[in-house]
CSV table of C-alpha atoms in Angstrom, one decimal:
chain,number,residue,atom,x,y,z
A,1,MET,CA,81.3,89.0,99.1
A,2,ARG,CA,83.6,89.8,102.5
A,3,HIS,CA,81.4,91.3,105.4
A,4,ILE,CA,80.7,95.1,105.2
A,5,LEU,CA,82.1,96.3,107.9
A,6,VAL,CA,80.2,100.4,106.8
A,7,SER,CA,76.8,99.3,107.0
A,8,ASN,CA,75.2,102.4,106.9
A,9,PHE,CA,77.8,104.2,104.5
A,10,GLU,CA,78.3,107.5,102.9
A,11,LYS,CA,77.9,107.7,99.9
A,12,ASP,CA,81.4,108.5,97.5
A,13,LEU,CA,83.0,108.3,101.0
A,14,VAL,CA,86.5,106.3,100.9
A,15,TYR,CA,86.9,104.2,104.0
A,16,ILE,CA,90.2,103.6,104.6
A,17,PHE,CA,91.2,100.4,107.5
A,18,GLN,CA,94.7,100.6,108.1
A,19,PHE,CA,97.3,99.9,110.4
A,20,ALA,CA,97.5,102.8,113.6
A,21,GLY,CA,100.0,105.5,113.6
A,22,ASN,CA,101.7,107.2,116.0
A,23,ALA,CA,103.2,111.3,116.7
A,24,PHE,CA,104.7,111.6,113.3
A,25,VAL,CA,103.4,109.5,110.5
A,26,SER,CA,99.6,109.0,110.1
A,27,SER,CA,100.0,104.8,109.4
A,28,LEU,CA,102.7,102.2,110.2
A,29,SER,CA,102.2,100.7,107.2
A,30,PRO,CA,103.0,102.4,103.4
A,31,PHE,CA,101.3,100.8,102.1
A,32,CYS,CA,98.2,102.6,103.8
A,33,ILE,CA,99.4,106.1,104.3
A,34,LYS,CA,100.7,105.9,100.3
A,35,VAL,CA,96.1,105.1,99.5
A,36,GLU,CA,95.5,108.4,102.2
A,37,ALA,CA,98.0,110.4,100.8
A,38,PHE,CA,96.3,109.6,96.7
A,39,CYS,CA,93.3,110.1,98.1
A,40,ARG,CA,94.1,113.6,99.6
A,41,LEU,CA,95.7,114.2,96.1
A,42,HIS,CA,92.4,114.3,94.5
A,43,ASN,CA,90.0,115.7,97.0
A,44,LEU,CA,87.9,112.7,97.5
A,45,LYS,CA,86.3,113.1,100.8
A,46,PHE,CA,88.2,109.7,103.3
A,47,GLU,CA,87.9,108.4,106.7
A,48,ARG,CA,90.5,106.3,108.1
A,49,LYS,CA,90.1,104.1,110.3
A,50,ASN,CA,92.4,102.0,112.5
A,51,THR,CA,92.4,98.0,112.9
A,52,THR,CA,93.2,94.7,113.5
A,53,SER,CA,91.5,93.0,110.9
A,54,ARG,CA,92.2,92.0,107.1
A,55,GLY,CA,91.3,92.5,103.5
A,56,SER,CA,90.8,89.6,101.7
A,57,ASN,CA,94.5,89.3,101.0
A,58,GLY,CA,94.9,89.4,104.4
A,59,LEU,CA,96.6,92.0,104.6
A,60,LEU,CA,96.3,96.3,105.2
A,61,PRO,CA,95.0,98.6,104.0
A,62,PHE,CA,91.9,97.3,102.2
A,63,ILE,CA,88.7,100.1,101.7
A,64,GLU,CA,85.3,100.1,101.8
A,65,LEU,CA,83.1,102.4,99.1
A,66,ASN,CA,79.4,102.2,98.8
A,67,GLY,CA,79.2,99.2,100.3
A,68,GLN,CA,81.6,97.2,98.1
A,69,GLN,CA,85.4,96.7,99.6
A,70,THR,CA,88.9,96.6,98.4
A,71,ALA,CA,92.3,95.2,99.4
A,72,ASP,CA,95.5,96.3,97.9
A,73,SER,CA,97.2,99.6,98.3
A,74,GLU,CA,97.6,99.1,94.1
A,75,PHE,CA,93.4,98.0,93.7
A,76,ILE,CA,92.5,100.3,96.4
A,77,ILE,CA,93.8,103.1,93.5
A,78,LYS,CA,93.0,101.3,90.5
A,79,ARG,CA,89.0,101.1,92.0
A,80,LEU,CA,89.6,105.3,93.4
A,81,THR,CA,91.1,105.6,89.9
A,82,ASP,CA,87.7,104.2,87.9
A,83,HIS,CA,85.2,104.6,90.5
A,84,PHE,CA,86.4,108.6,90.3
A,85,LYS,CA,87.3,109.0,86.5
A,86,LEU,CA,90.3,110.4,88.1
A,87,LYS,CA,93.2,110.5,85.2
A,88,ASN,CA,96.8,110.3,86.6
A,89,PHE,CA,99.5,111.0,83.9
A,90,THR,CA,99.1,112.9,80.3
A,91,ASP,CA,99.7,110.5,78.1
A,92,ALA,CA,101.3,106.5,77.5
A,93,LYS,CA,105.0,107.0,78.0
A,94,ARG,CA,105.0,109.0,81.7
A,95,GLU,CA,102.4,106.4,83.1
A,96,GLY,CA,105.1,103.9,81.7
A,97,VAL,CA,108.3,106.2,83.6
A,98,GLY,CA,106.2,106.6,86.5
A,99,HIS,CA,104.6,103.2,86.6
A,100,ALA,CA,108.6,101.7,86.2
A,101,ILE,CA,109.7,104.5,89.3
A,102,GLU,CA,106.9,103.1,91.4
A,103,ARG,CA,108.0,99.3,90.8
A,104,MET,CA,110.9,100.4,91.3
A,105,ILE,CA,110.3,102.2,95.4
A,106,GLU,CA,108.0,99.0,96.6
A,107,ASN,CA,110.0,96.5,94.9
A,108,HIS,CA,113.7,97.0,95.9
A,109,THR,CA,114.0,100.6,97.6
A,110,MET,CA,111.3,99.8,100.2
A,111,HIS,CA,113.4,96.3,100.6
A,112,LEU,CA,116.2,97.9,101.6
A,113,LEU,CA,113.9,101.0,103.8
A,114,ARG,CA,112.7,98.2,105.7
A,115,PHE,CA,115.9,96.8,106.4
A,116,ASP,CA,117.2,100.0,108.0
A,117,MET,CA,114.1,99.9,110.0
A,118,GLY,CA,115.8,96.9,111.8
A,119,ARG,CA,118.5,99.0,113.8
A,120,THR,CA,116.2,100.8,115.2
A,121,MET,CA,113.2,98.6,115.8
A,122,THR,CA,113.7,97.1,119.2
A,123,ALA,CA,112.8,101.8,120.2
A,124,MET,CA,109.8,101.8,117.9
A,125,THR,CA,108.0,98.8,119.3
A,126,ARG,CA,108.4,100.4,122.7
A,127,VAL,CA,106.6,103.5,121.6
A,128,TYR,CA,104.4,101.7,120.0
A,129,LEU,CA,103.9,98.8,122.8
A,130,ARG,CA,103.5,102.5,125.1
A,131,ASP,CA,101.2,104.2,123.6
A,132,ASN,CA,98.7,100.5,123.0
A,133,ASN,CA,97.9,101.2,126.8
A,134,VAL,CA,100.6,98.1,127.3
A,135,PRO,CA,101.8,98.7,131.0
A,136,SER,CA,104.7,100.0,130.6
A,137,PHE,CA,106.5,96.7,133.4
A,138,ALA,CA,105.9,94.5,130.8
A,139,VAL,CA,107.2,97.5,127.6
A,140,PRO,CA,111.1,96.4,128.0
A,141,ALA,CA,110.3,92.5,127.7
A,142,VAL,CA,107.8,93.1,125.3
A,143,ALA,CA,109.5,94.7,123.3
A,144,THR,CA,112.8,93.7,123.4
A,145,ILE,CA,111.7,89.7,122.1
A,146,GLY,CA,109.4,91.5,119.7
A,147,ALA,CA,112.2,93.6,117.9
A,148,TRP,CA,113.7,90.6,117.4
A,149,SER,CA,111.7,88.3,115.8
A,150,LEU,CA,110.0,91.5,113.9
A,151,ARG,CA,114.1,92.8,112.8
A,152,ARG,CA,114.6,89.0,111.6
A,153,LYS,CA,111.0,88.8,110.4
A,154,LEU,CA,112.2,91.4,107.3
A,155,ARG,CA,115.1,90.9,106.9
A,156,ARG,CA,114.6,87.7,106.3
A,157,ILE,CA,112.2,89.6,103.1
A,158,ALA,CA,114.5,92.0,102.2
A,159,ARG,CA,116.9,89.0,101.5
A,160,THR,CA,114.2,86.7,99.7
A,161,ALA,CA,113.6,90.3,97.9
A,162,ILE,CA,117.0,90.9,96.9
A,163,GLY,CA,119.6,88.7,98.0
A,164,SER,CA,122.4,88.3,100.7
A,165,PHE,CA,124.7,90.9,101.3
A,166,THR,CA,126.2,92.9,104.1
A,167,ASP,CA,125.3,95.3,105.6
A,168,ALA,CA,127.3,97.4,104.0
A,169,GLU,CA,126.2,96.8,100.4
A,170,TYR,CA,122.0,96.7,101.0
A,171,ASP,CA,123.8,100.5,102.5
A,172,GLU,CA,125.2,101.5,99.0
A,173,MET,CA,122.3,99.7,97.3
A,174,LEU,CA,120.2,102.4,99.7
A,175,ARG,CA,122.1,104.6,98.7
A,176,ASN,CA,121.7,104.5,94.5
A,177,ASP,CA,118.5,104.4,95.0
A,178,LEU,CA,118.0,107.8,96.8
A,179,GLN,CA,120.3,109.5,94.7
A,180,GLN,CA,118.9,107.9,91.2
A,181,LEU,CA,115.5,109.6,92.0
A,182,GLN,CA,117.2,112.3,93.0
A,183,ASN,CA,118.1,112.1,89.6
A,184,VAL,CA,114.8,111.6,87.9
A,185,LEU,CA,113.8,114.3,90.1
A,186,GLY,CA,116.4,116.5,88.1
A,187,ASP,CA,115.3,120.3,88.4
A,188,GLN,CA,111.3,119.7,89.3
A,189,GLN,CA,108.9,120.0,91.6
A,190,PHE,CA,108.5,116.2,92.0
A,191,LEU,CA,109.0,113.5,90.5
A,192,MET,CA,107.1,113.2,86.7
A,193,GLY,CA,106.9,117.2,86.5
A,194,GLY,CA,105.4,121.1,88.1
A,195,GLU,CA,102.3,118.6,89.9
A,196,PRO,CA,102.6,115.7,91.9
A,197,THR,CA,100.7,113.0,91.2
A,198,ARG,CA,100.4,109.4,92.0
A,199,VAL,CA,104.7,108.5,92.1
A,200,ASP,CA,105.4,111.2,94.6
A,201,CYS,CA,102.1,109.2,96.8
A,202,VAL,CA,104.2,106.4,96.7
A,203,ALA,CA,107.3,107.8,97.1
A,204,VAL,CA,106.8,109.5,100.6
A,205,ALA,CA,104.3,106.4,101.2
A,206,HIS,CA,107.5,104.8,101.7
A,207,ILE,CA,110.8,107.5,101.8
A,208,GLY,CA,108.3,109.9,104.5
A,209,LEU,CA,107.8,107.1,106.3
A,210,ALA,CA,111.2,106.2,106.7
A,211,TYR,CA,112.0,109.2,107.0
A,212,TYR,CA,109.7,110.4,109.9
A,213,THR,CA,108.4,107.7,112.0
A,214,MET,CA,110.8,108.8,115.0
A,215,PRO,CA,113.5,111.4,114.7
A,216,SER,CA,115.1,110.6,117.0
A,217,ALA,CA,116.0,107.0,117.2
A,218,ARG,CA,118.1,107.4,113.5
A,219,SER,CA,119.2,104.9,111.1
A,220,ARG,CA,120.9,105.3,107.0
A,221,VAL,CA,118.3,106.3,105.9
A,222,HIS,CA,118.6,109.8,108.4
A,223,GLU,CA,122.9,109.5,107.7
A,224,LEU,CA,121.6,109.3,104.2
A,225,LEU,CA,118.9,112.5,103.6
A,226,GLU,CA,120.4,115.1,106.2
A,227,SER,CA,123.9,114.0,103.7
A,228,ASN,CA,125.4,117.2,100.8
A,229,ASP,CA,124.3,115.2,98.9
A,230,LEU,CA,120.3,114.4,98.9
A,231,THR,CA,120.1,118.2,99.4
A,232,THR,CA,118.4,117.5,96.9
A,233,PHE,CA,116.1,114.6,97.6
A,234,ARG,CA,115.0,115.7,101.3
A,235,ALA,CA,113.4,119.4,100.0
A,236,TYR,CA,111.9,117.5,97.6
A,237,LEU,CA,110.4,115.1,100.2
A,238,GLU,CA,109.8,118.1,102.2
A,239,ARG,CA,107.4,120.0,99.8
A,240,THR,CA,105.8,116.6,99.1
A,241,VAL,CA,104.5,115.9,102.3
A,242,LYS,CA,104.0,119.6,103.6
A,243,ARG,CA,101.6,120.0,99.2
A,244,ILE,CA,99.4,116.9,99.7
A,245,PHE,CA,99.5,117.1,103.6
A,246,GLY,CA,99.7,119.7,104.9
A,247,ASN,CA,100.0,119.3,108.7
A,248,GLU,CA,98.5,116.3,108.8
A,249,PHE,CA,101.0,114.6,108.7
A,250,ASN,CA,100.8,113.0,111.4
A,251,ASP,CA,97.2,113.9,111.7
A,252,LYS,CA,95.9,110.9,114.1
A,253,LYS,CA,91.3,111.7,113.9
């Protein structure tokens, strides 16, 4: 068993260990936001803890609940669902459809968003360094080198996951994913109907993070979501953030 970081824990309080956020989002990791959104959706008590530590899988987020640690957002949500006896879907068919939508977002759309994020990585890295008290004289050089390295890594991961394509082809795949999500939405308030579910937590975590992380660093996802073709989906995104997070999507407490 891994060393527990919160020994004097409060019963049934979910301690979320995560990457730090910025002035616009509570974490720079979509998987951390996904876990927080799930907690908020089900009114679970939670406490965010920014950390450089890693869970048993070597990644973030991980949680501690009643003295036990769980890593990976999927296993975290399963543990929370089992422990608090939560119900995410009303029947098996809806659960299957929801699972398929989540897998599309996390195994395809996410990589397209990361590829797109590479275009604004230098600006985002500069802000991250300044927020973390890196001396101002060092920011330009560190941001340039760091952004170059991160951009290469994100694009390599995207190519491994999806395949090697031109920038225009990646952009078209992203447009199509967002269009299909809008088609699924139809005239519903949320992706699975009149009330939000864990599927909406996944959508907000990945697409919301890409859209809101740094409004001034605009990329293809901003052009798409602000186009006339995707006004319904943009309205959904804004509505879902408001419903789940209230005014605390960027709450860094």
